Tab-separated table of C-alpha atoms in Angstrom:
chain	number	residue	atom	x	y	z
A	1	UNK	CA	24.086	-2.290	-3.620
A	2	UNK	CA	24.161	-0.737	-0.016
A	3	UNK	CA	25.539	-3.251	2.714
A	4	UNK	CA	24.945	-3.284	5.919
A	5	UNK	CA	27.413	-1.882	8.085
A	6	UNK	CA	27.007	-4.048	11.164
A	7	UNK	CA	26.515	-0.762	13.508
A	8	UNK	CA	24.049	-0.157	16.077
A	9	UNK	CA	24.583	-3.386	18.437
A	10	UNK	CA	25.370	-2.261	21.695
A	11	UNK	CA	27.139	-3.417	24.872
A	12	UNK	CA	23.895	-4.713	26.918
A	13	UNK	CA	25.429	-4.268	30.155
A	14	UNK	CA	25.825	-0.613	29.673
A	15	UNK	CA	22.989	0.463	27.140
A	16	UNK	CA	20.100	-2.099	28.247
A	17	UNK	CA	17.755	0.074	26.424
A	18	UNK	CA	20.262	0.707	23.368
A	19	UNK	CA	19.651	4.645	23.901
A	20	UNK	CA	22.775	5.833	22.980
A	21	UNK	CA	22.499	3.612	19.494
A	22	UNK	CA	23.552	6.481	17.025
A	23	UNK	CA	21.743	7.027	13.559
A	24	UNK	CA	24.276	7.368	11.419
A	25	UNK	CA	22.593	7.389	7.884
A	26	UNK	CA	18.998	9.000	7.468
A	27	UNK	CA	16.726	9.523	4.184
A	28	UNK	CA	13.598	11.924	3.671
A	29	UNK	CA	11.304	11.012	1.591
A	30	UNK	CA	7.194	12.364	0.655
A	31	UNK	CA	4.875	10.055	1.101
A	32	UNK	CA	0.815	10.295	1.536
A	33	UNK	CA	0.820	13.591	1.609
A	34	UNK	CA	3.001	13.506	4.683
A	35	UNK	CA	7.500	14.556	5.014
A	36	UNK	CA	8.753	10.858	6.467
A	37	UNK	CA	12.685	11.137	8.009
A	38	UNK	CA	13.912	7.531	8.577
A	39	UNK	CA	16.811	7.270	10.564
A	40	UNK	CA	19.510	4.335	10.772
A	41	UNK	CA	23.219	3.083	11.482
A	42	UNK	CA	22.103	0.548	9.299
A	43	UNK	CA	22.370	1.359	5.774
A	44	UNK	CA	20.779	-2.440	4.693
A	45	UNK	CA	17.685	-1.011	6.660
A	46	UNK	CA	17.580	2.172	4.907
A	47	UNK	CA	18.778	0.703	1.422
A	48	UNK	CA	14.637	-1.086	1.923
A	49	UNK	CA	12.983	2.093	2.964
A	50	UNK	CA	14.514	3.533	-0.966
A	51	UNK	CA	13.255	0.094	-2.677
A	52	UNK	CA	9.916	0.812	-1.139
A	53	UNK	CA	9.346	4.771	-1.557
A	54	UNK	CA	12.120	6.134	-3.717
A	55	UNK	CA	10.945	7.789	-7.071
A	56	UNK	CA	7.600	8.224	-6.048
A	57	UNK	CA	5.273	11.317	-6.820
A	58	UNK	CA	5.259	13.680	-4.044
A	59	UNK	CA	1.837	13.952	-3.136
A	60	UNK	CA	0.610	16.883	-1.361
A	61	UNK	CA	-2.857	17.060	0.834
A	62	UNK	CA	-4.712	20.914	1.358
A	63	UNK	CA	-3.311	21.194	4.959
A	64	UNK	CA	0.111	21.901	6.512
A	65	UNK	CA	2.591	19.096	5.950
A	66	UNK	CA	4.441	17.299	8.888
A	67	UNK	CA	6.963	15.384	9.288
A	68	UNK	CA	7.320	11.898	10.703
A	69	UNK	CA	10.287	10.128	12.311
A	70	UNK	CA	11.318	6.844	11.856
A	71	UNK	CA	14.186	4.925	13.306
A	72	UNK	CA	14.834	1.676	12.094
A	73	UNK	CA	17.234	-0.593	14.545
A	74	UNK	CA	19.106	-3.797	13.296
A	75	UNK	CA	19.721	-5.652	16.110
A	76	UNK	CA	21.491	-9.271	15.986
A	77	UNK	CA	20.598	-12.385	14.430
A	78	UNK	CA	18.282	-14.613	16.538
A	79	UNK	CA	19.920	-17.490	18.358
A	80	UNK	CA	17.162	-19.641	16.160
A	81	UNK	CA	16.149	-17.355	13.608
A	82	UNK	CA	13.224	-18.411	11.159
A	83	UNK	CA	14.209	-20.686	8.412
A	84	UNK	CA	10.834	-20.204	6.701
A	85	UNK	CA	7.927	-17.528	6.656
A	86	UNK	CA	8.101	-15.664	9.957
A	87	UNK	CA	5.499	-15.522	12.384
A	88	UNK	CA	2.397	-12.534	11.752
A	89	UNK	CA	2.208	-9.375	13.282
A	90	UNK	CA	0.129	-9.074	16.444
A	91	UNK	CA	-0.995	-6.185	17.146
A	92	UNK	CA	-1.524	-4.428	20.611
A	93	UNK	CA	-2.031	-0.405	22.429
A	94	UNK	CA	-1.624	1.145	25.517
A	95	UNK	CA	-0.369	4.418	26.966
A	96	UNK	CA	-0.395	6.193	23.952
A	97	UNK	CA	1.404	3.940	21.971
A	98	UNK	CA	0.514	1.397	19.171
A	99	UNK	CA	2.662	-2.011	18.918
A	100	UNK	CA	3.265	-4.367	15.521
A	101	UNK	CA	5.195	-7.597	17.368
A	102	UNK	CA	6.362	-10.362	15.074
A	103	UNK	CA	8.725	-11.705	17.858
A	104	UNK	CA	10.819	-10.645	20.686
A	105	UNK	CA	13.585	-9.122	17.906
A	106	UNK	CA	11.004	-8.016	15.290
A	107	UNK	CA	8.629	-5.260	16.133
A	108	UNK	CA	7.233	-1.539	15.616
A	109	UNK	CA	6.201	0.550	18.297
A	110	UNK	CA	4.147	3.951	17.477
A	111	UNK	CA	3.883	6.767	19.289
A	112	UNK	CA	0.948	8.270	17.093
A	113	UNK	CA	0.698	11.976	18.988
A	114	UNK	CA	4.642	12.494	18.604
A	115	UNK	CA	4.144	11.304	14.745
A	116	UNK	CA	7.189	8.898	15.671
A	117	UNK	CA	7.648	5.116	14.913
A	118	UNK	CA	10.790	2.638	16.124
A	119	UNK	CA	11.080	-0.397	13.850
A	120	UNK	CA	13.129	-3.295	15.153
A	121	UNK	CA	14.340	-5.748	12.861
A	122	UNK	CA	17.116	-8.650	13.626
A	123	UNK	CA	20.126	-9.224	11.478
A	124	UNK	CA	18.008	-12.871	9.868
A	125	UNK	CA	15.450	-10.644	8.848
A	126	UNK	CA	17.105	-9.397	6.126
A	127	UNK	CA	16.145	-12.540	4.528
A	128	UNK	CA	13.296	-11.945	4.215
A	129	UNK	CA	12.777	-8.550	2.907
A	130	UNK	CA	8.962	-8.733	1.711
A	131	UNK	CA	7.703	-9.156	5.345
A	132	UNK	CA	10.647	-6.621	6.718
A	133	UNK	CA	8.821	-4.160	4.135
A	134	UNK	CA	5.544	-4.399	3.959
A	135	UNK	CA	4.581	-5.928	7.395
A	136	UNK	CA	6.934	-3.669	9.746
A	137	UNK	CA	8.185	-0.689	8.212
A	138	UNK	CA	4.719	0.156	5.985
A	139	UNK	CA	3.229	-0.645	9.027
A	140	UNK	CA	4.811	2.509	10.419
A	141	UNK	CA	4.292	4.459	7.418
A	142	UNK	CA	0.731	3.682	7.032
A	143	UNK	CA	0.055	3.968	10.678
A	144	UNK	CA	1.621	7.266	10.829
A	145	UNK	CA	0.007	9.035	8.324
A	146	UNK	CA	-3.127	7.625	8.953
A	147	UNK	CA	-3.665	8.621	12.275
A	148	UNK	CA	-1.203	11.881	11.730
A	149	UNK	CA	-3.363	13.040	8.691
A	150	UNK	CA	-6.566	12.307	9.508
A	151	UNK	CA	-7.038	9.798	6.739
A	152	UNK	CA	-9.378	6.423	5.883
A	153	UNK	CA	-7.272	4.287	5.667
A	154	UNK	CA	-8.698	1.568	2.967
A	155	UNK	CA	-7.755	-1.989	1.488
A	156	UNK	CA	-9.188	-1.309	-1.979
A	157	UNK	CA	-7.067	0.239	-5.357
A	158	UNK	CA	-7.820	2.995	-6.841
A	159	UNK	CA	-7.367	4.595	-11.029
A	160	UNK	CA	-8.119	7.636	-12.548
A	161	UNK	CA	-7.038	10.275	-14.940
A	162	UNK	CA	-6.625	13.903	-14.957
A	163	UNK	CA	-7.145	14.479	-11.270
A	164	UNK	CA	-10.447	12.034	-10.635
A	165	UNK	CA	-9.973	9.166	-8.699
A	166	UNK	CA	-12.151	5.567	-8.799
A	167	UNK	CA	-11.730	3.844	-5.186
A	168	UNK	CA	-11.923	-0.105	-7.110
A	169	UNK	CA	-13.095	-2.866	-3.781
A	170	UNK	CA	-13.749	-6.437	-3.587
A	171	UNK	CA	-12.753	-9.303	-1.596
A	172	UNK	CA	-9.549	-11.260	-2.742
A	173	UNK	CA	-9.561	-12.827	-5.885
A	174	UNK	CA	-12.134	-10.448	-7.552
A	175	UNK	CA	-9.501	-9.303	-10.025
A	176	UNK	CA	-8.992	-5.821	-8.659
A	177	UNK	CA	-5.218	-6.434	-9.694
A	178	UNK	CA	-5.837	-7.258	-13.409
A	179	UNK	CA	-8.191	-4.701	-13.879
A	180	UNK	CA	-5.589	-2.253	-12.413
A	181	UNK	CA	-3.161	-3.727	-14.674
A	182	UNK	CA	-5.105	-3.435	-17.996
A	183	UNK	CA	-5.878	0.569	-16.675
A	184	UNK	CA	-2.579	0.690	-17.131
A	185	UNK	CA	-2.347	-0.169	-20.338
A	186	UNK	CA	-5.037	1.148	-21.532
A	187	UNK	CA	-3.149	4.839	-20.655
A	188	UNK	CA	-4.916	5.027	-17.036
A	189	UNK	CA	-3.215	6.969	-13.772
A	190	UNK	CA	-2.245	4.738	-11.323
A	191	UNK	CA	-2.850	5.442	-7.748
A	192	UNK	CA	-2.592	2.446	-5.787
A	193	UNK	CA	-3.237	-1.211	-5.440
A	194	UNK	CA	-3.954	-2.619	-2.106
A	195	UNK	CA	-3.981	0.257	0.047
A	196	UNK	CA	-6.034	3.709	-0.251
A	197	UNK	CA	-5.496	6.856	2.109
A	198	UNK	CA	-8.532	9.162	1.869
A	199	UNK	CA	-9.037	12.658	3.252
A	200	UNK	CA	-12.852	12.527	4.210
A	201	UNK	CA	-13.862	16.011	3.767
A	202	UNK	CA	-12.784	16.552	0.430
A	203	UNK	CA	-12.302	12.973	-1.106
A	204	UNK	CA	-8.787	13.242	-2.218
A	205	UNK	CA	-7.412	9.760	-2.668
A	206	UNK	CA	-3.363	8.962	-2.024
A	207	UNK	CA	-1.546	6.249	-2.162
A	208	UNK	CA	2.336	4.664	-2.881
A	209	UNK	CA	2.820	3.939	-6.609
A	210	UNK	CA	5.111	1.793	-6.456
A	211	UNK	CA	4.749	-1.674	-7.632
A	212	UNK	CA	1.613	-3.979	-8.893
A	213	UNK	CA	1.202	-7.510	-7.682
A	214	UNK	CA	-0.713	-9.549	-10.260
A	215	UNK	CA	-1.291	-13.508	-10.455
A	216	UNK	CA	0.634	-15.118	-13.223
A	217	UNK	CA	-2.563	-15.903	-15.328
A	218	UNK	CA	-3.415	-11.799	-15.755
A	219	UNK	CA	-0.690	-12.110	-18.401
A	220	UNK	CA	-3.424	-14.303	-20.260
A	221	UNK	CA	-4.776	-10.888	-20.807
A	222	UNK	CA	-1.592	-8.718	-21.794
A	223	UNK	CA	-1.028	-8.776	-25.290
A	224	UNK	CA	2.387	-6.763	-25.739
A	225	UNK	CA	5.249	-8.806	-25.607
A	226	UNK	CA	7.286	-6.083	-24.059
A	227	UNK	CA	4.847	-5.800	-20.849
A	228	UNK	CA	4.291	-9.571	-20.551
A	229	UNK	CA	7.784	-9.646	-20.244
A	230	UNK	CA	8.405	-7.073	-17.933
A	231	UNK	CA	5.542	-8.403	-15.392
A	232	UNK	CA	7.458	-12.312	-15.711
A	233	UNK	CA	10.718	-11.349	-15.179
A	234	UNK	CA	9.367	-9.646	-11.810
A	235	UNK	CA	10.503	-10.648	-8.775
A	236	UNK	CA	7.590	-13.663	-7.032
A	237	UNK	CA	6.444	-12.601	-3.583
A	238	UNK	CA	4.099	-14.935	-1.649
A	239	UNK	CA	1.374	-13.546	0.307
A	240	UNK	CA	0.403	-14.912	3.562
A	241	UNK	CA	-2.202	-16.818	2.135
A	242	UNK	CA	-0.232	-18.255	0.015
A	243	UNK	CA	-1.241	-17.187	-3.336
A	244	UNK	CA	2.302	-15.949	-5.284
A	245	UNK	CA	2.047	-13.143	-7.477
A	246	UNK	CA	4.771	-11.132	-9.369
A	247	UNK	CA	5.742	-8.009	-7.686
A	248	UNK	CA	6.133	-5.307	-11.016
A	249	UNK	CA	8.108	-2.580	-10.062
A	250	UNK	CA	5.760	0.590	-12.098
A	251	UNK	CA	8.377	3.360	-11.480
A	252	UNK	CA	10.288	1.763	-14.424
A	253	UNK	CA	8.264	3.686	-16.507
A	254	UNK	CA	5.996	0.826	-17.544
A	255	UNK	CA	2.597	3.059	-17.063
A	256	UNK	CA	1.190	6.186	-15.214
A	257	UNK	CA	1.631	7.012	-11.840
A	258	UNK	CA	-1.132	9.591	-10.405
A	259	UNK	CA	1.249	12.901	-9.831
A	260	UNK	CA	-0.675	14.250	-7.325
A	261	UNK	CA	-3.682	12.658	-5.309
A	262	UNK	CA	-7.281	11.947	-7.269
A	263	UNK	CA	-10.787	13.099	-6.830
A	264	UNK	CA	-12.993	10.524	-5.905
A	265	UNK	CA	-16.099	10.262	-8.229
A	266	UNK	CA	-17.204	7.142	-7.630
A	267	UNK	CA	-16.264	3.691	-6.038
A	268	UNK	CA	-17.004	0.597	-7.901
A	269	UNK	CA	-17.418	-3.069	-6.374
A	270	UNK	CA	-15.645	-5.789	-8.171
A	271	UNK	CA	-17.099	-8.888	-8.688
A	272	UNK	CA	-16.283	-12.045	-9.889
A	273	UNK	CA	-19.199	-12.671	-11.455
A	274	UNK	CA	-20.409	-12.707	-15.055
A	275	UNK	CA	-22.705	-9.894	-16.567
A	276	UNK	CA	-25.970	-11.121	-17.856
A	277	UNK	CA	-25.606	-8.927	-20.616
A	278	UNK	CA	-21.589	-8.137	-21.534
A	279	UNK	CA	-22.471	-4.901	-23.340
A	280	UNK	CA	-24.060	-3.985	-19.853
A	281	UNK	CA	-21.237	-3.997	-16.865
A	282	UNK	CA	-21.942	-1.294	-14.025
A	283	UNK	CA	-24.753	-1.172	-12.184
A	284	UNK	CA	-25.677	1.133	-9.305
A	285	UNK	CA	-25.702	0.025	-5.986
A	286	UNK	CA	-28.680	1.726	-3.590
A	287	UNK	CA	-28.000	3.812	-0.604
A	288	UNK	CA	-28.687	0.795	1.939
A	289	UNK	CA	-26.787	-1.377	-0.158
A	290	UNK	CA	-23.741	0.610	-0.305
A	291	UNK	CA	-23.258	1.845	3.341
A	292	UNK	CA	-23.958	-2.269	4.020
A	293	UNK	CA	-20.924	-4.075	1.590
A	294	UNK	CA	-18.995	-0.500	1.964
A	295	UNK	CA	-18.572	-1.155	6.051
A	296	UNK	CA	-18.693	-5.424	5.443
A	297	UNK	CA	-15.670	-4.805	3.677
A	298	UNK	CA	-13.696	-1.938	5.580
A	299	UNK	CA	-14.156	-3.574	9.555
A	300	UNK	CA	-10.622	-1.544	10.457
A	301	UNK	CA	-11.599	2.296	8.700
A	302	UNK	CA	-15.105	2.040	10.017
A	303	UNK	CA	-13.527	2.838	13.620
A	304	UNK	CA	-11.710	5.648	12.264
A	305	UNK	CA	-12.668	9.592	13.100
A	306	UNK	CA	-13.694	10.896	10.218
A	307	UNK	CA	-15.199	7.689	8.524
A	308	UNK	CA	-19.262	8.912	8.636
A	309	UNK	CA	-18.145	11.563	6.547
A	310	UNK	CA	-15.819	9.828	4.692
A	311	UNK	CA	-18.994	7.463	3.795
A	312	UNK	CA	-21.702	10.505	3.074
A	313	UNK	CA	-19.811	11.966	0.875
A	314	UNK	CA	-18.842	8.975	-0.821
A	315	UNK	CA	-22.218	8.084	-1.361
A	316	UNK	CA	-23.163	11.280	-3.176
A	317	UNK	CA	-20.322	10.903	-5.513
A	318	UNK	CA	-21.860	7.220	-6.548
A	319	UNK	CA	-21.623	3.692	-6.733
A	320	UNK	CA	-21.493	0.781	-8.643
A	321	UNK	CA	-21.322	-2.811	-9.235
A	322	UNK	CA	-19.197	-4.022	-12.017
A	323	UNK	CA	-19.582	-8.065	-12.991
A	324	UNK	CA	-17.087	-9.260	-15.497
A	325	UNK	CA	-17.140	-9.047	-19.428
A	326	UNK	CA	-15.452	-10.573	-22.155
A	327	UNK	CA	-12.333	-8.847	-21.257
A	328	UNK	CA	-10.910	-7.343	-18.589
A	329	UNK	CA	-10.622	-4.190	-21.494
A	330	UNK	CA	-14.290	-3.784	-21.261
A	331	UNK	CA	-14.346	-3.089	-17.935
A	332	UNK	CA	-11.531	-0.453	-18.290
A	333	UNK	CA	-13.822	1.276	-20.907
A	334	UNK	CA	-16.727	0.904	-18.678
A	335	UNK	CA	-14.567	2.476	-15.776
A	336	UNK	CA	-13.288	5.171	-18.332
A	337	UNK	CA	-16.802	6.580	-18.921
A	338	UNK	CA	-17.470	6.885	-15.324
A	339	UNK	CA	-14.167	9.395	-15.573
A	340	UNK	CA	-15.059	11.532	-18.069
């Protein structure tokens, strides 16, 4: 266990701007196709950066690979910190720069064009490591590579197998997550969850591997003991709606990670509905159909450069519609034929 230190909190008088703050610590690590360098005098602040992205496959894009600062800075506990969930992230931009702002001790400032990111965190935050993770420093990391890459940036998951890619979208609650989870099992590669990074010209799909969030009644649908296990003695995380799901941790070697980014050869729209006939699951969805629920359900990528290219070629790799079958199993094996 790495503990914080306590460095980095400066005299105010004679560092308002906490320039001469010192990075003590600082860990490297390949993510979405991009070479990240976090920097710290806070070692509890780095110790999150390795829960989040250590052990992952080091993807690698066709184009030169650059590198990305990021210096996280623990600053000290709020004189009334946030007992419970703390407050969202607003977002705002000017002069070049991109801003995450939780509060006046909790933010992330971007400067895209330098490929640099500050994350501010106070001491109290460290209670609450989900949001510290997820909502300030992958908003960096996302941000970053996004905009530093060229890349779609898409809230979908995406499975595949030897090198081809399905991008897997619907609205919360569809059962994305399950079906991911039963591609696992089933001996599928396993790109990514919640968030897709694609490349628009050539369709290469990335993503971080690292854990699987799935509602506790999925494991209605796991029938090793060993796996049901694993997923229910998984840490809970609650989302900001609410809904609590188990946080699986897949670089324990429970399933297939995607070694290198996936093909796209299709993208499939999850639904919650039931087929009409449950030998029959996928369906194609028409041209005007697709570029319709494709932008309904992507408002942020459809402002991105790249995206009506992104969406062509997309298109001419296919689409489909698949409603729910008996099992979630036969909609792995309907997925699996769309692979081979």
């Amino acid at each position: 266990m790495i503990e914080d230190d306590g460095a980095g909190v400066q005299n105010a008088g004679a560092d308002p701007f906490c320039e001469q703050s010192g990075h003590h610590f600082s860990v490297c690590r390949d993510i979405l196709g991009g070479r990240f360098r976090f920097e710290s005098s806070s070692e509890a602040l780095l110790h999150l950066v390795e829960v989040a992205y250590a052990g992952l496959p080091p993807h690698r894009l066709p184009m030169a690979v650059p590198e990305f600062r990021v210096e996280l800075r623990l600053v000290p506990r709020q004189a009334s910190p946030c007992v419970a969930e703390p407050p969202p992230v607003q977002t705002q931009s000017g002069a070049g720069l991109l801003c995450g702002v939780m509060d006046a001790s909790n933010y992330v400032v971007l400067a895209p064009e330098q490929h640099r990111a500050l994350v501010v965190a106070s001491e109290d935050m460290l209670s609450h490591p989900y949001h510290l993770r997820y909502e300030l420093i992958e908003f960096a990391v996302f941000t970053l590579a996004t905009r530093g890459l060229g890349l779609i940036p898409l809230h979908g998951a995406c499975i595949g197998r030897q090198g081809r890619g399905i991008l897997l979208l619907g609205a919360s609650g569809s059962g994305k997550s399950t079906l991911v989870l039963q591609s696992l099992l089933q001996g599928l590669d396993f790109l990514a969850e919640d968030a897709v990074f694609v490349q628009p010209e050539s369709l290469l799909a990335t993503g971080v591997a690292n854990y699987l969030h799935v509602r506790p009644d999925a494991l209605h649908f796991v029938d090793d003991d060993e796996t049901r296990r694993w997923i229910s003695q998984a840490p809970i995380i609650r989302r900001r709606s609410g809904v609590e799901k188990f946080e699986a941790d897949l670089r324990q070697h429970h399933g297939g990670l995607a070694a290198g980014p996936l093909e796209l050869v299709g993208v499939v729209f999850v639904s919650r509905q039931a087929a009409d006939d449950p030998d029959v699951l996928l369906s194609p969805v028409s041209g005007d159909e697709f570029a319709a629920r494709l932008s309904a359900s992507q408002s942020y990528a459809t402002t991105q450069p790249g995206w009506h290219r992104f969406e062509q070629r997309l298109m001419l790799a296919g689409a489909y519609q698949l409603c729910r079958g008996r099992h979630p199993r036969d909609s792995v094996d309907a997925l699996r034929r769309l692979l081979d």
